[in-house]
PDB file of C-alpha atoms in Angstrom:
ATOM      1  CA  SER A   1     -20.627   8.372  34.604  1.00 53.00           C
ATOM      2  CA  GLU A   2     -18.817   9.601  31.506  1.00 54.00           C
ATOM      3  CA  GLY A   3     -20.475   6.910  29.386  1.00 56.00           C
ATOM      4  CA  SER A   4     -24.018   7.754  30.458  1.00 57.00           C
ATOM      5  CA  THR A   5     -23.345  11.477  29.998  1.00 60.00           C
ATOM      6  CA  ALA A   6     -22.136  10.876  26.442  1.00 62.00           C
ATOM      7  CA  ALA A   7     -25.088   8.636  25.640  1.00 61.00           C
ATOM      8  CA  ALA A   8     -27.497  11.380  26.736  1.00 66.00           C
ATOM      9  CA  ASP A   9     -25.958  13.882  24.309  1.00 81.00           C
ATOM     10  CA  PRO A  10     -28.137  14.317  21.159  1.00 88.00           C
ATOM     11  CA  ALA A  11     -24.974  14.810  19.085  1.00 92.00           C
ATOM     12  CA  PHE A  12     -23.763  11.414  20.314  1.00 94.00           C
ATOM     13  CA  ALA A  13     -27.010   9.762  19.222  1.00 93.00           C
ATOM     14  CA  ASP A  14     -27.008  11.498  15.832  1.00 95.00           C
ATOM     15  CA  CYS A  15     -23.392  10.597  15.123  1.00 96.00           C
ATOM     16  CA  GLY A  16     -23.963   6.996  16.176  1.00 94.00           C
ATOM     17  CA  ARG A  17     -27.067   6.683  14.013  1.00 95.00           C
ATOM     18  CA  VAL A  18     -25.286   7.905  10.885  1.00 96.00           C
ATOM     19  CA  ALA A  19     -22.214   5.758  11.558  1.00 96.00           C
ATOM     20  CA  CYS A  20     -24.256   2.616  12.154  1.00 93.00           C
ATOM     21  CA  GLU A  21     -26.276   3.244   8.987  1.00 93.00           C
ATOM     22  CA  LEU A  22     -23.063   3.549   6.985  1.00 93.00           C
ATOM     23  CA  ALA A  23     -21.661   0.422   8.629  1.00 92.00           C
ATOM     24  CA  ALA A  24     -24.827  -1.526   7.857  1.00 88.00           C
ATOM     25  CA  GLN A  25     -24.308  -0.612   4.180  1.00 88.00           C
ATOM     26  CA  GLY A  26     -20.776  -1.991   4.367  1.00 88.00           C
ATOM     27  CA  ARG A  27     -19.240   1.501   4.180  1.00 92.00           C
ATOM     28  CA  ILE A  28     -17.169   0.727   7.250  1.00 93.00           C
ATOM     29  CA  THR A  29     -14.188   3.032   6.848  1.00 93.00           C
ATOM     30  CA  GLU A  30     -16.510   5.908   6.039  1.00 94.00           C
ATOM     31  CA  ALA A  31     -18.522   5.123   9.183  1.00 95.00           C
ATOM     32  CA  HIS A  32     -15.477   5.224  11.452  1.00 96.00           C
ATOM     33  CA  LEU A  33     -14.165   8.404   9.825  1.00 95.00           C
ATOM     34  CA  HIS A  34     -17.560  10.021  10.402  1.00 96.00           C
ATOM     35  CA  ILE A  35     -17.115   9.293  14.108  1.00 97.00           C
ATOM     36  CA  ALA A  36     -13.501  10.479  14.064  1.00 96.00           C
ATOM     37  CA  ALA A  37     -14.480  13.824  12.527  1.00 95.00           C
ATOM     38  CA  SER A  38     -17.227  14.483  15.081  1.00 95.00           C
ATOM     39  CA  PRO A  39     -16.799  17.198  17.747  1.00 93.00           C
ATOM     40  CA  LEU A  40     -17.495  14.666  20.520  1.00 94.00           C
ATOM     41  CA  SER A  41     -15.067  13.848  23.306  1.00 93.00           C
ATOM     42  CA  GLU A  42     -12.495  11.113  22.781  1.00 93.00           C
ATOM     43  CA  ALA A  43     -14.336   8.920  25.286  1.00 93.00           C
ATOM     44  CA  ALA A  44     -17.590   9.346  23.374  1.00 94.00           C
ATOM     45  CA  ARG A  45     -15.926   8.606  20.056  1.00 96.00           C
ATOM     46  CA  THR A  46     -14.338   5.486  21.529  1.00 95.00           C
ATOM     47  CA  MET A  47     -17.792   4.272  22.552  1.00 95.00           C
ATOM     48  CA  LEU A  48     -19.215   5.001  19.111  1.00 96.00           C
ATOM     49  CA  HIS A  49     -16.423   3.135  17.325  1.00 96.00           C
ATOM     50  CA  LYS A  50     -17.417   0.060  19.338  1.00 95.00           C
ATOM     51  CA  GLN A  51     -21.122   0.562  18.584  1.00 93.00           C
ATOM     52  CA  CYS A  52     -20.331   0.995  14.905  1.00 94.00           C
ATOM     53  CA  ALA A  53     -18.254  -2.197  14.875  1.00 94.00           C
ATOM     54  CA  ASP A  54     -21.038  -4.099  16.631  1.00 91.00           C
ATOM     55  CA  ALA A  55     -23.380  -3.046  13.806  1.00 89.00           C
ATOM     56  CA  THR A  56     -20.938  -4.342  11.194  1.00 90.00           C
ATOM     57  CA  LEU A  57     -21.334  -7.896   9.950  1.00 86.00           C
ATOM     58  CA  GLU A  58     -17.701  -8.028   8.816  1.00 89.00           C
ATOM     59  CA  CYS A  59     -16.345  -7.402  12.327  1.00 92.00           C
ATOM     60  CA  ASP A  60     -16.037 -10.342  14.753  1.00 92.00           C
ATOM     61  CA  THR A  61     -13.796  -8.702  17.358  1.00 94.00           C
ATOM     62  CA  PHE A  62     -13.387  -5.010  18.088  1.00 96.00           C
ATOM     63  CA  ALA A  63     -11.685  -4.241  21.382  1.00 95.00           C
ATOM     64  CA  GLU A  64     -13.072  -1.430  23.474  1.00 92.00           C
ATOM     65  CA  GLY A  65     -10.442   1.255  23.714  1.00 95.00           C
ATOM     66  CA  LEU A  66      -9.750   2.054  20.048  1.00 97.00           C
ATOM     67  CA  VAL A  67     -10.243   5.522  18.622  1.00 97.00           C
ATOM     68  CA  VAL A  68      -9.456   7.104  15.251  1.00 96.00           C
ATOM     69  CA  LYS A  69      -7.931  10.575  15.301  1.00 94.00           C
ATOM     70  CA  PRO A  70      -5.360  12.643  13.384  1.00 93.00           C
ATOM     71  CA  THR A  71      -1.685  11.870  13.839  1.00 90.00           C
ATOM     72  CA  SER A  72       0.986  14.540  14.252  1.00 85.00           C
ATOM     73  CA  GLU A  73       1.450  14.323  10.464  1.00 81.00           C
ATOM     74  CA  GLY A  74      -2.196  15.135   9.817  1.00 82.00           C
ATOM     75  CA  ARG A  75      -3.343  11.722   8.603  1.00 85.00           C
ATOM     76  CA  TRP A  76      -5.827   9.442  10.349  1.00 91.00           C
ATOM     77  CA  GLY A  77      -4.483   6.827  12.737  1.00 94.00           C
ATOM     78  CA  VAL A  78      -5.735   4.282  15.271  1.00 97.00           C
ATOM     79  CA  PHE A  79      -4.932   5.017  18.916  1.00 98.00           C
ATOM     80  CA  ALA A  80      -5.394   3.152  22.181  1.00 98.00           C
ATOM     81  CA  THR A  81      -7.539   4.822  24.826  1.00 97.00           C
ATOM     82  CA  ARG A  82      -6.749   2.141  27.401  1.00 97.00           C
ATOM     83  CA  ASP A  83      -3.841  -0.178  28.138  1.00 98.00           C
ATOM     84  CA  PHE A  84      -3.468  -3.402  26.172  1.00 98.00           C
ATOM     85  CA  LYS A  85      -1.346  -6.453  26.939  1.00 98.00           C
ATOM     86  CA  SER A  86       1.008  -8.241  24.586  1.00 98.00           C
ATOM     87  CA  GLN A  87      -0.895 -10.751  22.425  1.00 97.00           C
ATOM     88  CA  ASP A  88      -4.271  -9.082  23.016  1.00 98.00           C
ATOM     89  CA  CYS A  89      -6.459  -9.397  19.923  1.00 97.00           C
ATOM     90  CA  ILE A  90      -7.852  -5.948  19.170  1.00 97.00           C
ATOM     91  CA  LEU A  91      -9.530  -6.540  15.800  1.00 96.00           C
ATOM     92  CA  GLN A  92     -10.897  -9.400  13.714  1.00 95.00           C
ATOM     93  CA  GLU A  93     -12.480  -8.168  10.528  1.00 93.00           C
ATOM     94  CA  MET A  94     -13.562  -9.696   7.252  1.00 91.00           C
ATOM     95  CA  ALA A  95     -12.685  -7.926   4.022  1.00 90.00           C
ATOM     96  CA  VAL A  96     -15.128  -5.262   2.848  1.00 88.00           C
ATOM     97  CA  VAL A  97     -14.437  -6.400  -0.712  1.00 88.00           C
ATOM     98  CA  PRO A  98     -12.397  -9.539  -1.484  1.00 84.00           C
ATOM     99  CA  TRP A  99     -10.040  -7.842  -3.910  1.00 85.00           C
ATOM    100  CA  SER A 100      -6.292  -7.381  -3.873  1.00 81.00           C
ATOM    101  CA  TRP A 101      -4.132  -5.669  -6.466  1.00 75.00           C
ATOM    102  CA  PHE A 102      -2.970  -9.113  -7.630  1.00 76.00           C
ATOM    103  CA  ASP A 103      -6.490  -9.636  -8.996  1.00 80.00           C
ATOM    104  CA  PHE A 104      -6.235  -6.651 -11.302  1.00 82.00           C
ATOM    105  CA  SER A 105      -2.810  -7.549 -12.646  1.00 78.00           C
ATOM    106  CA  ASP A 106      -4.836 -10.190 -14.519  1.00 83.00           C
ATOM    107  CA  PRO A 107      -6.331  -8.577 -17.674  1.00 85.00           C
ATOM    108  CA  GLU A 108      -9.447 -10.750 -17.455  1.00 88.00           C
ATOM    109  CA  ARG A 109     -10.104  -9.727 -13.843  1.00 87.00           C
ATOM    110  CA  LEU A 110      -9.559  -6.074 -14.717  1.00 87.00           C
ATOM    111  CA  GLU A 111     -12.006  -6.441 -17.598  1.00 89.00           C
ATOM    112  CA  ALA A 112     -14.551  -7.976 -15.227  1.00 89.00           C
ATOM    113  CA  LEU A 113     -14.168  -5.064 -12.800  1.00 88.00           C
ATOM    114  CA  ILE A 114     -14.760  -2.508 -15.557  1.00 89.00           C
ATOM    115  CA  ALA A 115     -17.920  -4.357 -16.579  1.00 91.00           C
ATOM    116  CA  GLU A 116     -19.023  -4.595 -12.938  1.00 89.00           C
ATOM    117  CA  LEU A 117     -18.577  -0.868 -12.371  1.00 88.00           C
ATOM    118  CA  ARG A 118     -21.072  -0.243 -15.147  1.00 89.00           C
ATOM    119  CA  THR A 119     -23.818  -2.005 -13.167  1.00 93.00           C
ATOM    120  CA  GLU A 120     -25.844  -0.711 -10.226  1.00 92.00           C
ATOM    121  CA  GLU A 121     -24.739  -3.673  -8.099  1.00 91.00           C
ATOM    122  CA  GLY A 122     -21.093  -3.004  -8.916  1.00 90.00           C
ATOM    123  CA  ARG A 123     -21.376   0.664  -8.002  1.00 89.00           C
ATOM    124  CA  ALA A 124     -22.971  -0.307  -4.688  1.00 88.00           C
ATOM    125  CA  LYS A 125     -20.090  -2.684  -3.987  1.00 88.00           C
ATOM    126  CA  THR A 126     -17.431  -0.078  -4.700  1.00 89.00           C
ATOM    127  CA  ALA A 127     -19.283   2.417  -2.475  1.00 89.00           C
ATOM    128  CA  ARG A 128     -18.141   0.154   0.362  1.00 90.00           C
ATOM    129  CA  LEU A 129     -14.634   1.443  -0.311  1.00 90.00           C
ATOM    130  CA  ASN A 130     -15.642   5.046   0.465  1.00 88.00           C
ATOM    131  CA  GLY A 131     -13.430   6.613   3.083  1.00 87.00           C
ATOM    132  CA  MET A 132     -10.375   4.529   2.282  1.00 86.00           C
ATOM    133  CA  VAL A 133      -7.370   6.504   1.074  1.00 76.00           C
ATOM    134  CA  PRO A 134      -6.881   7.865  -1.477  1.00 70.00           C
ATOM    135  CA  ARG A 135     -10.276   9.551  -1.340  1.00 58.00           C
ATOM    136  CA  SER A 136     -10.007  11.174  -4.768  1.00 56.00           C
ATOM    137  CA  VAL A 137      -8.004  10.728  -7.936  1.00 60.00           C
ATOM    138  CA  PRO A 138      -5.632  13.692  -7.273  1.00 57.00           C
ATOM    139  CA  GLU A 139      -4.455  11.903  -4.122  1.00 55.00           C
ATOM    140  CA  ILE A 140      -3.236   8.884  -6.096  1.00 61.00           C
ATOM    141  CA  PRO A 141       0.563   8.766  -5.861  1.00 60.00           C
ATOM    142  CA  HIS A 142       1.362   8.407  -9.550  1.00 54.00           C
ATOM    143  CA  ALA A 143       4.877   7.326  -8.696  1.00 49.00           C
ATOM    144  CA  VAL A 144       3.529   3.950  -7.629  1.00 67.00           C
ATOM    145  CA  PRO A 145       4.531   1.619 -10.474  1.00 75.00           C
ATOM    146  CA  ILE A 146       1.572  -0.707  -9.982  1.00 77.00           C
ATOM    147  CA  LEU A 147      -0.941   2.090 -10.489  1.00 79.00           C
ATOM    148  CA  ARG A 148       0.914   3.435 -13.484  1.00 81.00           C
ATOM    149  CA  GLU A 149       0.863   0.023 -15.109  1.00 84.00           C
ATOM    150  CA  LEU A 150      -2.819  -0.507 -14.352  1.00 85.00           C
ATOM    151  CA  GLU A 151      -3.759   2.916 -15.687  1.00 86.00           C
ATOM    152  CA  GLY A 152      -1.763   2.257 -18.849  1.00 88.00           C
ATOM    153  CA  ASN A 153      -3.525  -1.064 -19.352  1.00 87.00           C
ATOM    154  CA  VAL A 154      -6.922   0.569 -18.887  1.00 89.00           C
ATOM    155  CA  ARG A 155      -6.213   3.392 -21.325  1.00 89.00           C
ATOM    156  CA  ALA A 156      -4.816   0.989 -23.924  1.00 88.00           C
ATOM    157  CA  THR A 157      -7.712  -1.453 -23.790  1.00 87.00           C
ATOM    158  CA  HIS A 158     -10.577   0.976 -23.086  1.00 89.00           C
ATOM    159  CA  PRO A 159      -9.997   4.270 -24.912  1.00 90.00           C
ATOM    160  CA  ASP A 160     -13.732   4.921 -24.507  1.00 90.00           C
ATOM    161  CA  LEU A 161     -13.315   5.232 -20.732  1.00 88.00           C
ATOM    162  CA  GLU A 162     -12.990   8.890 -19.807  1.00 87.00           C
ATOM    163  CA  GLY A 163     -14.213  11.557 -17.425  1.00 88.00           C
ATOM    164  CA  GLU A 164     -15.985  10.474 -14.249  1.00 88.00           C
ATOM    165  CA  GLU A 165     -16.118   6.828 -15.285  1.00 88.00           C
ATOM    166  CA  LEU A 166     -12.338   6.635 -15.666  1.00 89.00           C
ATOM    167  CA  GLN A 167     -11.827   8.572 -12.430  1.00 88.00           C
ATOM    168  CA  GLU A 168     -14.042   6.172 -10.499  1.00 89.00           C
ATOM    169  CA  LEU A 169     -12.223   3.154 -11.906  1.00 90.00           C
ATOM    170  CA  MET A 170      -8.841   4.622 -10.969  1.00 87.00           C
ATOM    171  CA  ARG A 171     -10.142   5.497  -7.501  1.00 87.00           C
ATOM    172  CA  VAL A 172     -11.182   1.884  -6.966  1.00 89.00           C
ATOM    173  CA  LEU A 173      -7.879   0.547  -8.285  1.00 88.00           C
ATOM    174  CA  ALA A 174      -5.916   2.968  -6.099  1.00 85.00           C
ATOM    175  CA  VAL A 175      -7.917   2.069  -2.999  1.00 87.00           C
ATOM    176  CA  VAL A 176      -7.326  -1.628  -3.619  1.00 86.00           C
ATOM    177  CA  VAL A 177      -3.615  -1.208  -4.343  1.00 81.00           C
ATOM    178  CA  LEU A 178      -3.005   0.998  -1.304  1.00 81.00           C
ATOM    179  CA  ASN A 179      -5.291  -0.699   1.218  1.00 83.00           C
ATOM    180  CA  ALA A 180      -5.644  -4.367   0.376  1.00 81.00           C
ATOM    181  CA  HIS A 181      -4.393  -7.076   2.687  1.00 79.00           C
ATOM    182  CA  GLU A 182      -3.745 -10.428   1.006  1.00 75.00           C
ATOM    183  CA  ASP A 183      -7.418 -11.354   1.204  1.00 79.00           C
ATOM    184  CA  GLY A 184      -9.001  -7.998   0.343  1.00 87.00           C
ATOM    185  CA  CYS A 185      -9.720  -4.470   1.554  1.00 89.00           C
ATOM    186  CA  HIS A 186     -10.728  -4.059   5.186  1.00 90.00           C
ATOM    187  CA  GLY A 187     -12.822  -1.304   6.748  1.00 91.00           C
ATOM    188  CA  PHE A 188     -11.407  -0.319  10.114  1.00 93.00           C
ATOM    189  CA  GLY A 189      -8.204  -2.175   9.253  1.00 91.00           C
ATOM    190  CA  SER A 190      -7.456   0.301   6.459  1.00 89.00           C
ATOM    191  CA  LEU A 191      -6.879   3.019   9.075  1.00 93.00           C
ATOM    192  CA  PHE A 192      -3.728   1.533  10.644  1.00 93.00           C
ATOM    193  CA  ASN A 193      -0.548   3.382   9.683  1.00 90.00           C
ATOM    194  CA  SER A 194       2.804   1.733   9.041  1.00 90.00           C
ATOM    195  CA  HIS A 195       5.827   1.736  11.351  1.00 92.00           C
ATOM    196  CA  CYS A 196       9.229   0.089  10.994  1.00 93.00           C
ATOM    197  CA  THR A 197       8.887  -1.049  14.621  1.00 93.00           C
ATOM    198  CA  PRO A 198       5.212  -2.041  14.668  1.00 95.00           C
ATOM    199  CA  ASN A 199       3.428  -2.578  17.968  1.00 97.00           C
ATOM    200  CA  VAL A 200       0.610  -4.634  16.430  1.00 97.00           C
ATOM    201  CA  GLU A 201       0.638  -7.173  13.611  1.00 93.00           C
ATOM    202  CA  VAL A 202      -1.805  -8.722  11.181  1.00 91.00           C
ATOM    203  CA  ARG A 203      -2.256 -12.473  11.361  1.00 87.00           C
ATOM    204  CA  GLY A 204      -4.577 -14.970   9.780  1.00 76.00           C
ATOM    205  CA  TRP A 205      -6.180 -15.388   6.410  1.00 70.00           C
ATOM    206  CA  ILE A 206      -9.629 -14.307   5.207  1.00 69.00           C
ATOM    207  CA  HIS A 207      -9.903 -12.337   8.457  1.00 81.00           C
ATOM    208  CA  MET A 208      -7.640  -9.439   9.317  1.00 89.00           C
ATOM    209  CA  ASP A 209      -6.668 -10.499  12.837  1.00 93.00           C
ATOM    210  CA  VAL A 210      -4.699  -7.758  14.619  1.00 96.00           C
ATOM    211  CA  TYR A 211      -2.688  -8.670  17.729  1.00 97.00           C
ATOM    212  CA  CYS A 212      -0.539  -6.583  20.066  1.00 98.00           C
ATOM    213  CA  LEU A 213       3.171  -7.372  19.818  1.00 97.00           C
ATOM    214  CA  ARG A 214       3.944  -5.834  23.214  1.00 97.00           C
ATOM    215  CA  ASP A 215       2.206  -4.095  26.083  1.00 98.00           C
ATOM    216  CA  ILE A 216       0.641  -0.865  24.813  1.00 98.00           C
ATOM    217  CA  ALA A 217      -0.211   2.144  26.941  1.00 98.00           C
ATOM    218  CA  ALA A 218      -3.257   4.353  26.551  1.00 97.00           C
ATOM    219  CA  GLY A 219      -2.503   7.170  24.120  1.00 97.00           C
ATOM    220  CA  GLU A 220      -0.148   5.204  21.864  1.00 97.00           C
ATOM    221  CA  GLU A 221      -0.797   4.966  18.149  1.00 97.00           C
ATOM    222  CA  LEU A 222      -1.311   1.391  16.975  1.00 97.00           C
ATOM    223  CA  CYS A 223       0.782   0.689  13.878  1.00 96.00           C
ATOM    224  CA  ILE A 224       1.273  -2.329  11.665  1.00 93.00           C
ATOM    225  CA  SER A 225       4.045  -2.776   9.104  1.00 91.00           C
ATOM    226  CA  TYR A 226       3.238  -2.474   5.409  1.00 85.00           C
ATOM    227  CA  ARG A 227       6.521  -4.137   4.528  1.00 79.00           C
ATOM    228  CA  ALA A 228       7.359  -7.528   3.111  1.00 72.00           C
ATOM    229  CA  HIS A 229       8.909 -10.114   5.403  1.00 70.00           C
ATOM    230  CA  GLY A 230      12.560  -9.327   6.103  1.00 80.00           C
ATOM    231  CA  GLU A 231      12.480  -5.676   5.036  1.00 85.00           C
ATOM    232  CA  LEU A 232      12.366  -4.420   8.624  1.00 88.00           C
ATOM    233  CA  ASP A 233      15.958  -5.617   9.067  1.00 88.00           C
ATOM    234  CA  MET A 234      17.221  -3.467   6.186  1.00 91.00           C
ATOM    235  CA  ALA A 235      19.235  -0.281   6.694  1.00 92.00           C
ATOM    236  CA  VAL A 236      17.119   2.857   6.925  1.00 92.00           C
ATOM    237  CA  ASP A 237      17.962   4.156   3.438  1.00 89.00           C
ATOM    238  CA  TRP A 238      16.973   0.862   1.851  1.00 89.00           C
ATOM    239  CA  ARG A 239      13.790   0.609   3.926  1.00 90.00           C
ATOM    240  CA  ARG A 240      12.710   4.061   2.813  1.00 89.00           C
ATOM    241  CA  PHE A 241      13.652   3.374  -0.813  1.00 86.00           C
ATOM    242  CA  ARG A 242      11.577   0.177  -0.868  1.00 84.00           C
ATOM    243  CA  PHE A 243       8.680   1.926   0.859  1.00 83.00           C
ATOM    244  CA  ALA A 244       8.716   4.717  -1.739  1.00 80.00           C
ATOM    245  CA  GLN A 245       8.803   2.155  -4.537  1.00 76.00           C
ATOM    246  CA  LYS A 246       5.574   0.573  -3.316  1.00 73.00           C
ATOM    247  CA  TRP A 247       3.677   3.462  -1.724  1.00 74.00           C
ATOM    248  CA  GLY A 248       4.909   6.499  -3.625  1.00 70.00           C
ATOM    249  CA  GLU A 249       6.270   8.324  -0.571  1.00 77.00           C
ATOM    250  CA  LEU A 250       9.135   8.018   1.882  1.00 83.00           C
ATOM    251  CA  CYS A 251       8.501   6.298   5.190  1.00 86.00           C
ATOM    252  CA  THR A 252       8.321   8.939   7.919  1.00 85.00           C
ATOM    253  CA  CYS A 253       7.857   6.668  10.924  1.00 89.00           C
ATOM    254  CA  PRO A 254       9.685   7.632  14.151  1.00 89.00           C
ATOM    255  CA  ARG A 255      12.208   4.818  13.750  1.00 92.00           C
ATOM    256  CA  CYS A 256      13.259   6.034  10.301  1.00 92.00           C
ATOM    257  CA  GLN A 257      13.456   9.622  11.541  1.00 90.00           C
ATOM    258  CA  ARG A 258      15.572   8.610  14.542  1.00 92.00           C
ATOM    259  CA  GLU A 259      17.983   6.491  12.500  1.00 93.00           C
ATOM    260  CA  LEU A 260      18.426   9.261   9.942  1.00 92.00           C
ATOM    261  CA  ARG A 261      19.238  11.749  12.693  1.00 90.00           C
ATOM    262  CA  GLU A 262      21.800   9.302  14.068  1.00 91.00           C
ATOM    263  CA  LEU A 263      23.404   9.272  10.606  1.00 89.00           C
ATOM    264  CA  GLY A 264      23.551  13.067  10.644  1.00 86.00           C
ATOM    265  CA  VAL A 265      20.943  13.579   7.918  1.00 81.00           C
ATOM    266  CA  GLU A 266      19.605  17.114   8.277  1.00 66.00           C
ATOM    267  CA  ASP A 267      16.702  16.880   5.812  1.00 62.00           C
ATOM    268  CA  PRO A 268      15.190  13.361   5.891  1.00 57.00           C
ATOM    269  CA  ASP A 269      12.735  14.236   3.102  1.00 60.00           C
ATOM    270  CA  ASP A 270      15.627  14.416   0.641  1.00 57.00           C
ATOM    271  CA  VAL A 271      16.841  10.903   1.389  1.00 53.00           C
ATOM    272  CA  ALA A 272      15.391   7.776  -0.187  1.00 50.00           C
TER     273      ALA A 272
END
């Protein structure tokens, strides 16, 4: 069978070993991206994603049939490799770190994070965020007002922070701002892209519980919505404007592209 053939491949075993080691350290996103970047077949990578999730204490439910691969836009995305039914639960995952950007809008909490990053235990904790976007400081979208404000607060209160130490702090803050659900940053859950007509949604608290909103066919990308409640009913120009305000870039989901074409917009990248 295809599964037994994949399991007999030394590359399969090596990739799985590294991914499971990363997952056991809590570096969950990094583990899944290691699998995604492997030269293995999609079927083999699907199997390894499940093995990796099974080795992860934070993950309670991980449906067989999920694979991470590049989207047509060149970013990572989560895809179905089998059919799913409406209301299927495909993922239940605890936060890798229990932080949200709301925590760091509090000066005392920000001060505590800076102190924590200067300890070995703190550096080990933030290593769990490896693999989550942005993966380096140059990728931080400086247009995001939250990050600008946080960086300004850091520079004003800690002029001694510079070089690699400042870069690492800003990486952590950016990862939290751009990836956190209400209850923290999630490993595999950080890989879902946004869509203005999502086919899966996040439910629950403490756990990231991801459920299918409709029947999903093998090959479809699984997308959540990054938007606040009610924003999906806005006109396309307002949706994209609000998205850019929060995430530093225009929404490029197929729904936005289609609605812009219907309005006769020739260059969607120029419209916010």
